[in-house]
């Protein structure tokens, strides 16, 4: 597949994934607001921090390394061996579910049954849901490698909607069920997700469309593990790369979910405070998750297909290098400007957003400061996502192994900093520690990118430099909105709030207009690769 075609399909995948993340985060956002009125903060804290951490840890450790390794390189490969390798995620998931389930049941603090009933059943259900989801991993990788955009959108949308309908119904009818509600909803979510992929491939394989596309898997039976005579069970190159990524993924999970591990294992916050922190965290990450994560996942596929892992820039096809450098520069500029916008305007509107969403329970105390810090953290998340996406797609096995040592040291430092900053600053300390963590990871990735392109004429890191005019508008907007918050927010009535919102809207409009005229190359990239393709898909 030509590099230009890969770029087009990748942009389409990123756009659709972003819309899917919008749906998921908005629904979760609304669901939290709804459940706050029926359930206790402690119950929400246990579900959204303790049990969700169990599920995400099992799934991440069992499949992340396999995804990275099996999505690298061309889609033309021996898919029988790749599918065999991917099925190893299931026994690995069973192993992690058993080990971590025992830890969650017997080594961690058990919530008060009168406040959070049925904790043991919740641990079993969330561990089982991780194993069920891993049953669809070979199908997910096949779909992602061949850019089946619509399948992913439909499957995850149906599973999200099903989960939310069941949750709302049970919360209204049986609020005393406690964790039974969220356990059943989680099991329904993963079951619908896996069944969507199974049904699609059962109908797709052997169809005229599959034959026309020369799909590498011809029968449903080929999706199951199988032995090939006189050949190895798996591709050992992919297996070795998977092992390297596994060591890295273990550390990356600690860094990604570090604050939840500190909360869970060190008990620095009670379950009620954990619930508030998670609500504010979901609000702060609403935009970051539904934009940055889909772009990172989709363009990882693009960089892995266009450039060859482990080769220097001189050994690559120069046309592909030029395209990759241009795309990287524009992606860095895109996420930087999104991150700066959120940071600038998030500072002045955090208290108002929390007051509207959760009332004085969230807008008083540390809530506004927590969301302001998270707005800054979004900027770090934005840049790190793209820089790490590129380096993960290009690093060879030896470079991945060296990076693992860096991640190991960083994991230890991060956990120590999180512990101490939390004791000094409360939940805000988690965000400050995450900013430090992301800053170090960005420094490593940018050093790798600079080293990779130094023997070429391309300088994609220039994407991290906004135009002077836009930078000036950002500074003015920050000052104006900060003064507006002091004068009009948030206890001076709805008219004052309306003036505060109008001030921010004017500043945001000025920022967008300046962006449109000063970043013309970026505007063209967004319009050609994201907007126009989405509009074509819609028509």
Coordinates of C-alpha atoms in Angstrom, one line a residue:
X1 CA 0.0 0.0 0.0
X2 CA 1.4 3.4 -1.0
X3 CA 2.4 5.8 1.8
X4 CA -0.2 8.4 0.7
X5 CA -2.9 5.7 0.8
X6 CA -1.8 4.7 4.3
X7 CA -1.9 8.3 5.4
X8 CA -5.4 8.8 4.1
X9 CA -6.8 5.7 5.7
X10 CA -4.9 6.4 9.0
X11 CA -6.4 9.9 9.1
X12 CA -9.8 8.4 8.5
X13 CA -9.2 5.9 11.3
X14 CA -8.0 8.7 13.7
X15 CA -11.1 10.8 12.9
X16 CA -13.5 8.0 13.5
X17 CA -11.7 6.9 16.6
X18 CA -11.8 10.5 17.9
X19 CA -15.6 10.6 17.4
X20 CA -15.9 7.3 19.2
X21 CA -13.9 8.6 22.1
X22 CA -16.1 11.6 22.2
X23 CA -19.1 9.3 22.6
X24 CA -17.4 7.2 25.3
X25 CA -16.1 10.2 27.3
X26 CA -19.3 12.2 27.1
X27 CA -21.4 9.2 28.1
X28 CA -19.1 8.4 31.0
X29 CA -19.1 12.1 31.9
X30 CA -22.9 12.2 32.0
X31 CA -23.1 8.8 33.8
X32 CA -20.9 10.1 36.6
X33 CA -23.1 13.2 37.0
X34 CA -26.1 10.9 37.1
X35 CA -24.8 8.4 39.6
X36 CA -23.5 11.1 41.9
X37 CA -27.2 11.8 42.7
X38 CA -28.0 8.2 43.5
X39 CA -24.8 6.6 44.8
X40 CA -22.1 7.5 47.4
X41 CA -18.7 9.0 46.5
X42 CA -17.1 6.0 48.2
X43 CA -18.8 3.5 45.8
X44 CA -17.8 5.6 42.8
X45 CA -14.3 5.7 44.1
X46 CA -14.1 1.9 44.4
X47 CA -15.5 1.4 40.9
X48 CA -13.6 4.1 39.0
X49 CA -10.3 3.7 40.8
X50 CA -9.9 0.3 42.5
X51 CA -11.8 -2.1 40.1
X52 CA -11.2 -0.2 36.9
X53 CA -7.5 -0.3 37.8
X54 CA -7.7 -4.1 38.1
X55 CA -9.4 -4.4 34.7
X56 CA -7.0 -2.0 32.9
X57 CA -3.9 -3.6 34.4
X58 CA -4.8 -7.1 33.4
X59 CA -5.8 -6.0 29.9
X60 CA -2.8 -3.8 29.4
X61 CA -0.2 -6.3 30.6
X62 CA -1.8 -9.1 28.6
X63 CA -2.2 -7.4 25.2
X64 CA -0.3 -4.1 24.9
X65 CA 3.0 -5.7 23.9
X66 CA 1.3 -8.0 21.4
X67 CA -0.5 -5.2 19.8
X68 CA 2.7 -3.1 19.4
X69 CA 4.7 -6.0 17.9
X70 CA 1.9 -7.4 15.6
X71 CA 1.0 -4.0 14.2
X72 CA 4.5 -3.2 13.2
X73 CA 5.5 -3.5 9.6
X74 CA 3.4 -4.5 6.6
X75 CA 0.0 -6.1 6.7
X76 CA 1.5 -8.7 4.3
X77 CA 2.9 -11.4 6.6
X78 CA 2.2 -15.0 7.8
X79 CA -1.0 -14.2 9.6
X80 CA -1.3 -17.8 10.9
X81 CA 1.8 -17.3 13.0
X82 CA 0.7 -13.8 14.1
X83 CA -2.8 -15.1 15.1
X84 CA -1.1 -17.9 17.1
X85 CA 1.0 -15.4 18.9
X86 CA -2.0 -13.2 19.6
X87 CA -3.9 -16.1 21.2
X88 CA -1.3 -16.2 23.9
X89 CA -2.9 -13.1 25.3
X90 CA -5.7 -15.2 26.7
X91 CA -3.6 -17.5 29.1
X92 CA -1.6 -14.5 30.0
X93 CA -4.8 -12.6 30.9
X94 CA -5.9 -15.6 33.0
X95 CA -2.6 -15.5 34.8
X96 CA -2.7 -11.8 35.6
X97 CA -6.4 -12.0 36.6
X98 CA -5.7 -14.7 39.1
X99 CA -2.6 -13.1 40.6
X100 CA -4.0 -9.5 40.7
X101 CA -7.4 -10.7 41.8
X102 CA -5.9 -12.4 44.9
X103 CA -4.0 -9.2 45.6
X104 CA -7.1 -7.1 45.3
X105 CA -9.1 -9.5 47.6
X106 CA -6.6 -10.3 50.3
X107 CA -3.7 -7.7 50.4
X108 CA -5.5 -4.4 49.8
X109 CA -7.9 -2.6 52.2
X110 CA -11.4 -3.9 51.8
X111 CA -14.2 -1.2 51.7
X112 CA -16.8 -1.1 54.5
X113 CA -19.6 -3.5 53.3
X114 CA -22.2 -1.1 54.6
X115 CA -21.0 1.6 52.3
X116 CA -19.7 -0.4 49.4
X117 CA -21.4 -3.8 49.3
X118 CA -20.4 -6.9 47.3
X119 CA -16.7 -5.9 46.8
X120 CA -15.6 -9.5 46.3
X121 CA -18.1 -10.1 43.5
X122 CA -16.9 -6.9 41.9
X123 CA -13.2 -8.0 41.9
X124 CA -14.2 -11.4 40.3
X125 CA -16.4 -9.7 37.6
X126 CA -13.9 -7.1 36.6
X127 CA -11.1 -9.8 36.3
X128 CA -13.4 -12.0 34.3
X129 CA -14.3 -9.2 32.0
X130 CA -10.7 -8.6 31.1
X131 CA -10.3 -12.3 30.1
X132 CA -13.5 -12.1 27.9
X133 CA -12.2 -9.0 26.1
X134 CA -8.9 -10.7 25.4
X135 CA -10.8 -13.5 23.5
X136 CA -11.4 -10.9 20.7
X137 CA -7.8 -9.7 20.5
X138 CA -6.8 -11.6 17.3
X139 CA -9.8 -10.1 15.6
X140 CA -9.1 -6.6 16.8
X141 CA -5.5 -6.7 15.5
X142 CA -6.7 -8.0 12.1
X143 CA -9.2 -5.2 11.9
X144 CA -6.7 -2.6 13.0
X145 CA -4.0 -3.8 10.6
X146 CA -6.4 -3.6 7.7
X147 CA -7.9 -0.3 8.8
X148 CA -11.5 -1.6 9.3
X149 CA -12.7 1.8 10.6
X150 CA -16.5 1.2 10.7
X151 CA -16.2 -2.1 12.6
X152 CA -14.3 -0.5 15.5
X153 CA -16.7 2.4 15.7
X154 CA -19.9 0.3 15.6
X155 CA -18.5 -2.4 18.0
X156 CA -17.4 0.0 20.7
X157 CA -20.4 2.3 20.3
X158 CA -22.8 -0.6 20.8
X159 CA -20.9 -1.9 23.8
X160 CA -20.8 1.6 25.4
X161 CA -24.5 2.2 24.9
X162 CA -25.4 -1.2 26.2
X163 CA -23.3 -0.7 29.3
X164 CA -24.8 2.7 30.0
X165 CA -28.4 1.6 29.5
X166 CA -28.0 -1.3 31.9
X167 CA -26.1 0.9 34.5
X168 CA -28.8 3.6 34.5
X169 CA -31.6 1.1 34.7
X170 CA -30.1 -0.8 37.7
X171 CA -29.1 2.4 39.5
X172 CA -32.7 3.7 39.3
X173 CA -34.4 0.4 40.2
X174 CA -31.9 -1.3 42.5
X175 CA -29.4 1.2 44.0
X176 CA -28.8 -1.1 47.0
X177 CA -27.2 -3.6 44.7
X178 CA -23.9 -1.7 45.0
X179 CA -21.1 -3.2 43.0
X180 CA -23.4 -5.8 41.4
X181 CA -24.6 -2.9 39.2
X182 CA -21.2 -2.1 37.8
X183 CA -20.1 -5.7 37.6
X184 CA -23.0 -6.7 35.4
X185 CA -22.6 -3.6 33.2
X186 CA -18.9 -4.3 32.7
X187 CA -19.5 -7.9 31.7
X188 CA -22.2 -6.8 29.3
X189 CA -19.8 -4.2 27.8
X190 CA -17.0 -6.7 27.0
X191 CA -19.4 -9.4 25.8
X192 CA -21.1 -7.1 23.3
X193 CA -17.7 -5.8 22.1
X194 CA -16.3 -9.3 21.4
X195 CA -19.5 -10.5 19.8
X196 CA -19.5 -7.6 17.4
X197 CA -16.1 -8.6 16.1
X198 CA -17.0 -12.3 16.0
X199 CA -20.2 -11.7 14.1
X200 CA -18.5 -9.4 11.6
X201 CA -15.6 -11.8 10.7
X202 CA -18.0 -14.7 10.5
X203 CA -20.0 -12.8 7.9
X204 CA -17.0 -11.2 6.2
X205 CA -14.6 -14.2 5.7
X206 CA -15.4 -16.1 2.5
X207 CA -17.6 -13.3 1.2
X208 CA -17.0 -11.7 -2.3
X209 CA -15.8 -8.5 -0.5
X210 CA -13.1 -10.5 1.3
X211 CA -12.0 -12.1 -2.0
X212 CA -12.0 -8.8 -3.8
X213 CA -9.7 -7.3 -1.1
X214 CA -7.5 -10.4 -1.1
X215 CA -7.9 -10.7 2.7
X216 CA -5.2 -13.0 4.1
X217 CA -7.5 -15.1 6.2
X218 CA -10.0 -17.1 4.2
X219 CA -11.9 -19.2 6.8
X220 CA -13.2 -18.7 10.3
X221 CA -11.3 -21.7 11.4
X222 CA -8.1 -19.9 10.5
X223 CA -8.8 -17.4 13.3
X224 CA -8.2 -20.1 15.8
X225 CA -4.7 -21.3 16.9
X226 CA -3.3 -23.9 14.5
X227 CA -0.1 -25.8 13.9
X228 CA 1.6 -25.7 10.5
X229 CA 3.7 -28.8 9.6
X230 CA 7.5 -28.2 9.5
X231 CA 7.0 -24.6 10.6
X232 CA 7.3 -22.9 14.0
X233 CA 4.1 -22.1 15.9
X234 CA 4.8 -18.4 16.0
X235 CA 7.0 -15.9 14.2
X236 CA 10.0 -15.7 16.5
X237 CA 10.9 -12.2 15.4
X238 CA 7.5 -11.0 16.5
X239 CA 7.8 -13.0 19.7
X240 CA 11.1 -11.4 20.6
X241 CA 9.8 -8.0 19.8
X242 CA 6.7 -8.7 21.9
X243 CA 8.9 -9.7 24.9
X244 CA 10.8 -6.4 24.6
X245 CA 7.5 -4.4 24.4
X246 CA 6.1 -6.5 27.3
X247 CA 9.0 -5.3 29.6
X248 CA 8.3 -1.8 28.5
X249 CA 4.6 -2.0 28.8
X250 CA 4.8 -3.2 32.4
X251 CA 6.7 0.0 33.2
X252 CA 4.5 2.2 31.0
X253 CA 1.4 1.0 32.8
X254 CA 2.9 2.0 36.2
X255 CA 3.7 5.4 34.7
X256 CA 0.3 5.8 33.0
X257 CA -1.8 4.7 36.0
X258 CA 0.8 5.7 38.7
X259 CA -1.5 7.8 40.8
X260 CA -4.1 5.1 41.0
X261 CA -1.5 2.5 42.1
X262 CA -0.4 5.0 44.8
X263 CA -4.0 5.5 45.9
X264 CA -4.7 1.8 45.8
X265 CA -1.6 0.4 47.5
X266 CA -0.5 3.2 49.8
X267 CA -3.9 4.5 51.0
X268 CA -2.9 8.2 50.7
X269 CA -6.6 9.1 50.0
X270 CA -9.8 7.6 51.4
X271 CA -12.4 6.1 49.0
X272 CA -14.5 9.2 49.0
X273 CA -11.5 11.5 48.1
X274 CA -10.6 8.9 45.4
X275 CA -14.1 9.3 44.0
X276 CA -13.8 13.1 43.8
X277 CA -10.3 12.8 42.3
X278 CA -11.5 10.4 39.6
X279 CA -14.5 12.6 38.7
X280 CA -12.3 15.7 38.3
X281 CA -9.7 13.5 36.4
X282 CA -12.4 12.4 34.0
X283 CA -13.5 16.0 33.5
X284 CA -10.0 17.1 32.9
X285 CA -9.1 14.3 30.5
X286 CA -12.3 14.6 28.5
X287 CA -10.7 16.4 25.5
X288 CA -7.3 14.8 26.0
X289 CA -8.6 11.2 25.8
X290 CA -11.0 11.5 22.9
X291 CA -8.5 13.5 20.7
X292 CA -5.0 12.6 21.6
X293 CA -5.4 8.8 22.2
X294 CA -7.1 8.0 18.8
X295 CA -4.6 10.1 16.9
X296 CA -1.7 8.4 18.7
X297 CA -3.0 4.9 18.1
X298 CA -3.9 5.6 14.4
X299 CA -0.6 7.3 13.5
X300 CA 1.4 4.7 15.2
X301 CA 0.1 2.4 12.5
X302 CA 1.0 5.0 9.8
X303 CA 4.6 5.5 11.0
X304 CA 5.1 1.7 11.5
X305 CA 3.9 1.0 7.9
X306 CA 5.7 3.9 6.2
X307 CA 9.1 3.6 7.9
X308 CA 11.1 0.5 8.6
X309 CA 11.9 -0.3 12.2
X310 CA 15.5 -0.2 13.2
X311 CA 16.9 1.4 10.0
X312 CA 18.6 4.8 9.9
X313 CA 17.1 7.7 8.0
X314 CA 19.6 7.2 5.1
X315 CA 18.5 3.5 4.7
X316 CA 14.8 4.4 4.4
X317 CA 12.9 5.4 1.2
X318 CA 13.5 9.2 1.0
X319 CA 10.0 10.0 -0.2
X320 CA 8.5 8.1 2.8
X321 CA 10.9 9.9 5.1
X322 CA 9.8 13.2 3.8
X323 CA 6.2 12.4 4.2
X324 CA 6.7 11.0 7.7
X325 CA 8.7 14.1 8.8
X326 CA 6.0 16.4 7.4
X327 CA 3.2 14.5 9.1
X328 CA 5.1 14.3 12.4
X329 CA 5.8 18.1 12.4
X330 CA 2.1 18.9 11.7
X331 CA 0.9 16.4 14.3
X332 CA 3.2 18.0 16.9
X333 CA 1.9 21.5 16.0
X334 CA -1.7 20.3 16.1
X335 CA -1.5 18.7 19.6
X336 CA 0.6 21.5 20.9
X337 CA -2.0 24.1 20.0
X338 CA -4.8 22.0 21.3
X339 CA -2.9 21.5 24.6
X340 CA -2.0 25.2 24.9
X341 CA -5.6 26.2 24.3
X342 CA -6.8 23.8 27.0
X343 CA -4.1 25.0 29.4
X344 CA -4.8 28.7 29.0
X345 CA -8.6 28.5 29.1
X346 CA -8.8 25.7 31.6
X347 CA -7.1 27.8 34.3
X348 CA -9.8 30.5 34.3
X349 CA -12.8 28.2 33.8
X350 CA -12.0 25.2 36.1
X351 CA -14.1 26.4 39.1
X352 CA -17.1 27.3 36.9
X353 CA -17.0 24.0 35.1
X354 CA -16.9 22.0 38.4
X355 CA -19.7 24.2 40.0
X356 CA -22.0 23.5 37.0
X357 CA -21.2 19.8 36.9
X358 CA -21.2 18.8 40.5
X359 CA -22.1 21.8 42.6
X360 CA -20.2 22.9 45.7
X361 CA -19.1 19.3 46.4
X362 CA -16.6 19.6 43.5
X363 CA -16.2 23.4 43.1
X364 CA -15.1 23.9 46.8
X365 CA -11.9 22.7 48.3
X366 CA -9.1 21.4 46.1
X367 CA -11.3 20.6 43.1
X368 CA -10.6 23.8 41.1
X369 CA -6.9 23.6 41.8
X370 CA -6.9 20.0 40.8
X371 CA -8.6 20.8 37.5
X372 CA -6.3 23.8 36.8
X373 CA -3.2 21.5 37.3
X374 CA -4.8 18.9 35.0
X375 CA -5.2 21.6 32.3
X376 CA -1.4 22.0 32.4
X377 CA -0.9 18.2 32.4
X378 CA -3.0 18.0 29.2
X379 CA -0.3 19.9 27.4
X380 CA 2.3 17.4 28.5
X381 CA 0.0 14.5 27.5
X382 CA -0.5 16.0 24.1
X383 CA 3.2 16.3 23.2
X384 CA 4.2 13.0 24.8
X385 CA 1.6 11.0 22.9
X386 CA 2.9 11.9 19.5
X387 CA 6.6 11.9 20.3
X388 CA 6.3 8.5 21.9
X389 CA 4.1 7.2 19.1
X390 CA 6.8 7.9 16.6
X391 CA 9.7 6.5 18.7
X392 CA 7.7 3.3 19.5
X393 CA 7.1 2.7 15.8
X394 CA 10.8 3.2 14.9
X395 CA 12.9 1.7 17.7
X396 CA 14.5 -1.6 17.1
X397 CA 14.6 -4.4 19.7
X398 CA 17.9 -3.2 21.2
X399 CA 16.6 0.4 21.5
X400 CA 13.4 -0.8 23.1
X401 CA 15.4 -2.8 25.6
X402 CA 17.6 0.2 26.5
X403 CA 14.5 2.3 26.8
X404 CA 13.1 -0.2 29.3
X405 CA 16.0 0.7 31.7
X406 CA 15.1 4.4 31.4
X407 CA 11.5 3.5 32.1
X408 CA 12.5 1.4 35.1
X409 CA 14.4 4.3 36.7
X410 CA 11.6 6.7 35.8
X411 CA 9.0 4.4 37.4
X412 CA 10.8 4.4 40.7
X413 CA 11.3 8.1 40.7
X414 CA 7.7 8.8 39.7
X415 CA 6.3 6.6 42.5
X416 CA 8.5 8.3 45.1
X417 CA 7.6 11.8 43.9
X418 CA 3.9 10.9 43.8
X419 CA 4.0 9.6 47.4
X420 CA 5.8 12.7 48.8
X421 CA 3.9 15.3 46.7
X422 CA 0.6 13.7 47.7
X423 CA 1.5 14.1 51.4
X424 CA 2.4 17.7 50.9
X425 CA -0.2 18.9 48.4
X426 CA -3.0 16.2 48.6
X427 CA -4.5 15.0 45.3
X428 CA -2.9 17.9 43.4
X429 CA 0.4 16.2 44.1
X430 CA -0.6 13.4 41.7
X431 CA -0.9 15.8 38.8
X432 CA 2.4 17.5 39.5
X433 CA 4.1 14.2 39.6
X434 CA 2.5 13.2 36.3
X435 CA 3.8 16.4 34.7
X436 CA 7.3 15.6 35.9
X437 CA 6.9 12.1 34.5
X438 CA 5.7 13.2 31.1
X439 CA 8.4 15.9 30.9
X440 CA 11.1 13.3 31.2
X441 CA 9.5 11.0 28.6
X442 CA 9.1 13.9 26.2
X443 CA 12.8 14.8 26.6
X444 CA 13.8 11.2 25.8
X445 CA 11.5 11.0 22.7
X446 CA 12.5 14.3 21.3
X447 CA 16.2 13.4 21.7
X448 CA 15.5 10.2 19.7
X449 CA 13.6 12.1 17.0
X450 CA 16.4 14.7 16.7
X451 CA 19.0 11.9 16.5
X452 CA 17.0 10.0 13.8
X453 CA 16.6 13.0 11.5
X454 CA 19.9 14.7 12.1
X455 CA 21.4 13.2 8.9
X456 CA 18.6 14.5 6.8
X457 CA 17.3 18.0 5.9
X458 CA 14.0 17.4 7.8
X459 CA 13.4 19.0 11.2
X460 CA 10.0 17.9 12.4
X461 CA 10.5 19.2 16.0
X462 CA 9.9 22.6 14.6
X463 CA 6.3 21.7 15.1
X464 CA 6.7 22.5 18.8
X465 CA 7.2 26.2 18.0
X466 CA 4.0 28.1 17.6
X467 CA 4.0 31.4 15.6
X468 CA 4.9 34.5 17.6
X469 CA 1.6 36.2 16.8
X470 CA -0.3 33.2 18.2
X471 CA 1.9 33.0 21.2
X472 CA 1.1 36.7 22.0
X473 CA -2.7 36.1 21.6
X474 CA -2.4 33.2 24.1
X475 CA -0.6 35.4 26.6
X476 CA -3.2 38.1 26.3
X477 CA -6.1 35.6 26.6
X478 CA -4.5 34.1 29.7
X479 CA -4.3 37.5 31.4
X480 CA -7.8 38.7 30.3
X481 CA -9.6 35.4 31.4
X482 CA -7.8 35.3 34.7
X483 CA -9.0 38.9 35.5
X484 CA -12.5 37.9 34.4
X485 CA -12.5 35.0 36.8
X486 CA -11.6 37.2 39.7
X487 CA -14.2 39.8 38.8
X488 CA -17.2 37.7 37.8
X489 CA -16.8 34.1 39.0
X490 CA -18.3 32.2 40.6
X491 CA -20.5 33.4 43.5
X492 CA -21.8 36.7 41.9
X493 CA -24.8 35.3 40.2
X494 CA -25.6 33.9 36.7
X495 CA -25.3 37.3 35.0
X496 CA -21.7 37.6 36.2
X497 CA -21.1 34.0 35.1
X498 CA -22.5 34.8 31.6
X499 CA -20.1 37.8 31.3
X500 CA -17.2 35.5 32.3
X501 CA -18.2 32.9 29.7
X502 CA -18.6 35.6 27.0
X503 CA -15.2 37.0 27.8
X504 CA -13.7 33.5 27.3
X505 CA -15.6 33.0 24.1
X506 CA -14.2 36.3 22.6
X507 CA -10.7 35.3 23.6
X508 CA -11.1 31.9 22.2
X509 CA -12.5 33.3 18.9
X510 CA -9.5 35.6 18.6
X511 CA -7.1 32.7 19.3
X512 CA -8.8 30.6 16.6
X513 CA -8.7 33.4 14.0
X514 CA -5.0 34.1 14.7
X515 CA -4.4 30.3 14.4
X516 CA -6.2 30.1 11.1
X517 CA -4.1 32.9 9.5
X518 CA -0.7 32.2 11.1
X519 CA -0.7 28.4 10.9
X520 CA -1.9 27.9 7.3
X521 CA 0.1 24.7 6.7
X522 CA -1.5 23.1 9.7
X523 CA -5.0 24.3 8.7
X524 CA -4.5 22.7 5.2
X525 CA -3.4 19.4 6.8
X526 CA -6.4 19.2 9.1
X527 CA -8.8 20.1 6.4
X528 CA -7.4 17.7 3.9
X529 CA -6.6 14.7 6.2
X530 CA -9.4 14.9 8.8
X531 CA -12.3 17.2 7.9
X532 CA -12.7 16.4 4.2
X533 CA -12.3 12.7 4.7
X534 CA -14.9 12.7 7.5
X535 CA -17.3 14.7 5.3
X536 CA -16.8 12.3 2.4
X537 CA -17.5 9.4 4.7
X538 CA -20.7 11.1 5.9
X539 CA -22.0 11.7 2.4

